[in-house]
mmCIF file of C-alpha atoms in Angstrom:
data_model
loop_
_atom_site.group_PDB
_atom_site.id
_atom_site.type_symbol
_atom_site.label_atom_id
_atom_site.label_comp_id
_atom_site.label_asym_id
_atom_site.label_seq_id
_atom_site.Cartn_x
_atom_site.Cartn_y
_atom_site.Cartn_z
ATOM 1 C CA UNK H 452 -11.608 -8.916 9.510
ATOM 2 C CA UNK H 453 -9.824 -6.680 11.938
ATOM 3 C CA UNK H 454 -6.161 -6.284 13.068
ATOM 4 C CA UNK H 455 -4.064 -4.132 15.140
ATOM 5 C CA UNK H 456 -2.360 -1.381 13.657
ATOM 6 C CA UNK H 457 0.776 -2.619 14.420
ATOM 7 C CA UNK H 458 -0.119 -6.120 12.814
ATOM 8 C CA UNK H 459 -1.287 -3.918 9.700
ATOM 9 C CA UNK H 460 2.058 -2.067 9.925
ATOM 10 C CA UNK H 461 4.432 -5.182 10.077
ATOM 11 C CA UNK H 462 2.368 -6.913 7.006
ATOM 12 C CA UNK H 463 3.513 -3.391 4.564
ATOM 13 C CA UNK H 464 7.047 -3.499 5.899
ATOM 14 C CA UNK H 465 6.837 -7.382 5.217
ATOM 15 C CA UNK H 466 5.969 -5.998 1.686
ATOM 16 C CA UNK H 467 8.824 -3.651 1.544
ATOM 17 C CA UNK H 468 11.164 -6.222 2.811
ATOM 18 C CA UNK H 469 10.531 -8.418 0.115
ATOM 19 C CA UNK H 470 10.928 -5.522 -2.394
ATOM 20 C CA UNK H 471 14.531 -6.309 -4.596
ATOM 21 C CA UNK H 472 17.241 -3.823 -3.388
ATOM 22 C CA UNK H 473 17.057 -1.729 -6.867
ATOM 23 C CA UNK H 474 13.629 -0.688 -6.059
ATOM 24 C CA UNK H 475 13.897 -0.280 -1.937
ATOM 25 C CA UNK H 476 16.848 1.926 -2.608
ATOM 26 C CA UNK H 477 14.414 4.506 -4.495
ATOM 27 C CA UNK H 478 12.237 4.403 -1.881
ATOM 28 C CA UNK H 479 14.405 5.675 0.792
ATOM 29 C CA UNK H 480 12.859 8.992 0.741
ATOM 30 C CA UNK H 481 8.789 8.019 0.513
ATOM 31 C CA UNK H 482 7.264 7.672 3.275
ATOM 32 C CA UNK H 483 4.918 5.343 4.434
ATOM 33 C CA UNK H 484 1.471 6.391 6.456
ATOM 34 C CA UNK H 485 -1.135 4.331 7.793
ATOM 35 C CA UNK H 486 -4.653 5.941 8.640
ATOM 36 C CA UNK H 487 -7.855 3.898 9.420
ATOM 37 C CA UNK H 488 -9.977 5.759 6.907
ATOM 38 C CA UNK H 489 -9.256 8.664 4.202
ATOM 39 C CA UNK H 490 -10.942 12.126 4.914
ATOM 40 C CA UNK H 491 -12.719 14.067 2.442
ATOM 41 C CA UNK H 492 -9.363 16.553 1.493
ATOM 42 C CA UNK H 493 -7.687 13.056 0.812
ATOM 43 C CA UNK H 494 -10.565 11.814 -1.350
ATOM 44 C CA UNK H 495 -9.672 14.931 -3.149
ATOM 45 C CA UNK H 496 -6.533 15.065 -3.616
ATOM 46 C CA UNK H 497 -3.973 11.901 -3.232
ATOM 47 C CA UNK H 498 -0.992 13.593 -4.854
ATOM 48 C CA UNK H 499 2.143 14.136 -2.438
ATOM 49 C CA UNK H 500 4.579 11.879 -4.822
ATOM 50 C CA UNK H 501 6.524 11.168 -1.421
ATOM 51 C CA UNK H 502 4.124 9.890 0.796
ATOM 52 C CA UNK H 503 2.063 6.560 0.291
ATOM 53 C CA UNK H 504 -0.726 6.772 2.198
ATOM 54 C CA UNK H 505 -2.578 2.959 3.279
ATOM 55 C CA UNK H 506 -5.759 2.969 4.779
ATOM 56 C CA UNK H 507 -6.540 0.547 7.199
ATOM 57 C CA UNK H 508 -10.336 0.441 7.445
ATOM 58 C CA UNK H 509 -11.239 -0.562 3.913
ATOM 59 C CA UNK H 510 -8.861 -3.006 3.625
ATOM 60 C CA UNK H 511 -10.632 -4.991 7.330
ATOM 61 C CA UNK H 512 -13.702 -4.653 5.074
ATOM 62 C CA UNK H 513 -13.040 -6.265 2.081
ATOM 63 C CA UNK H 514 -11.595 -9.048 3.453
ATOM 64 C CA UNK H 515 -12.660 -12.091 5.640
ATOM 65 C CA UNK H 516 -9.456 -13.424 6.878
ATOM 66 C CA UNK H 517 -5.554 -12.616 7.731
ATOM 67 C CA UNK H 518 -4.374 -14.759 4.872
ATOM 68 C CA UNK H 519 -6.692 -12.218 2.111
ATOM 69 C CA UNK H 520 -6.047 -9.076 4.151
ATOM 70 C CA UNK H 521 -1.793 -9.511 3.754
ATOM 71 C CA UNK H 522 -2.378 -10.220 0.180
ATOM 72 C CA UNK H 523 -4.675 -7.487 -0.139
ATOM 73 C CA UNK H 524 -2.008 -5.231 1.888
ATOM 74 C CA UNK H 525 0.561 -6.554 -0.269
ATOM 75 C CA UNK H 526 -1.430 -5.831 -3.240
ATOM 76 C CA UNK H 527 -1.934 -2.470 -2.217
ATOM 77 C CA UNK H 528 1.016 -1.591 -1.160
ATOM 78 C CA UNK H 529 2.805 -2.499 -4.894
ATOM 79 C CA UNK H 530 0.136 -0.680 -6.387
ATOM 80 C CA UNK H 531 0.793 2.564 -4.944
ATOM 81 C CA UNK H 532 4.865 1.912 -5.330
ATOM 82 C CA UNK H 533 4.014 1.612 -8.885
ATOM 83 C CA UNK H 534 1.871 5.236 -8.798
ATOM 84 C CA UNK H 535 5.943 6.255 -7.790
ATOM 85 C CA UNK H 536 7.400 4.906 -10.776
ATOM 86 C CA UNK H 537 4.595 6.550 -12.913
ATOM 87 C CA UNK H 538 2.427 3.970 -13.951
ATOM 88 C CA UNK H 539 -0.990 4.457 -13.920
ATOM 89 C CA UNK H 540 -3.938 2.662 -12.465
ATOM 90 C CA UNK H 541 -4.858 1.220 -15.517
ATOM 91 C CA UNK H 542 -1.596 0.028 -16.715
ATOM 92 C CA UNK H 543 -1.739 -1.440 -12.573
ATOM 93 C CA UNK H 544 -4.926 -3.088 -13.052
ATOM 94 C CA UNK H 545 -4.197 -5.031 -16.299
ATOM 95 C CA UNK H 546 -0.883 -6.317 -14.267
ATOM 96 C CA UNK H 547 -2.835 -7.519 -11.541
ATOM 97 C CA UNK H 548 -2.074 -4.449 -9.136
#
């Protein structure tokens, strides 16, 4: 399944939209980046607390339509807001992130 970047881009600020005020307000100063794929120092190392890095690439292949790709975005994208807020991935994973 493949999409433009900026298709990509509105589904995470759809995300962040939806996000209750308490929350958006603390994320203010994170930013958001979209790359198509992660590079090996990335692999490596995903720690920079302020920046949420989404990668585009896996997420076209792992999924076989729009409607599974903006969950799967969505998904994402509250997963990593919840890295923020310090929970961790397996705390995440047993809440469906």
């Amino acid at each position: 399944m493949h999409i433009s970047d900026d298709e990509f881009e509105r589904a995470i600020e759809q995300v962040l939209d939806d996000l209750p005020e308490r929350f958006a307000r603390v994320l203010e100063n994170v930013g958001i980046v979209v790359a198509d794929e992660p590079n090996e120092r990335e692999l490596a190392t995903m720690s920079n607390p302020c920046v949420i890095t989404l990668f585009k690439g896996p997420h076209e292949r792992v999924c076989s339509t729009q409607a599974e790709l903006r969950q799967r975005i969505r998904k994402t994208v509250l997963h990593e807001i919840g890295h923020f807020f310090g929970f961790d991935d397996e705390y995440l994973h047993s809440h469906g992130y």
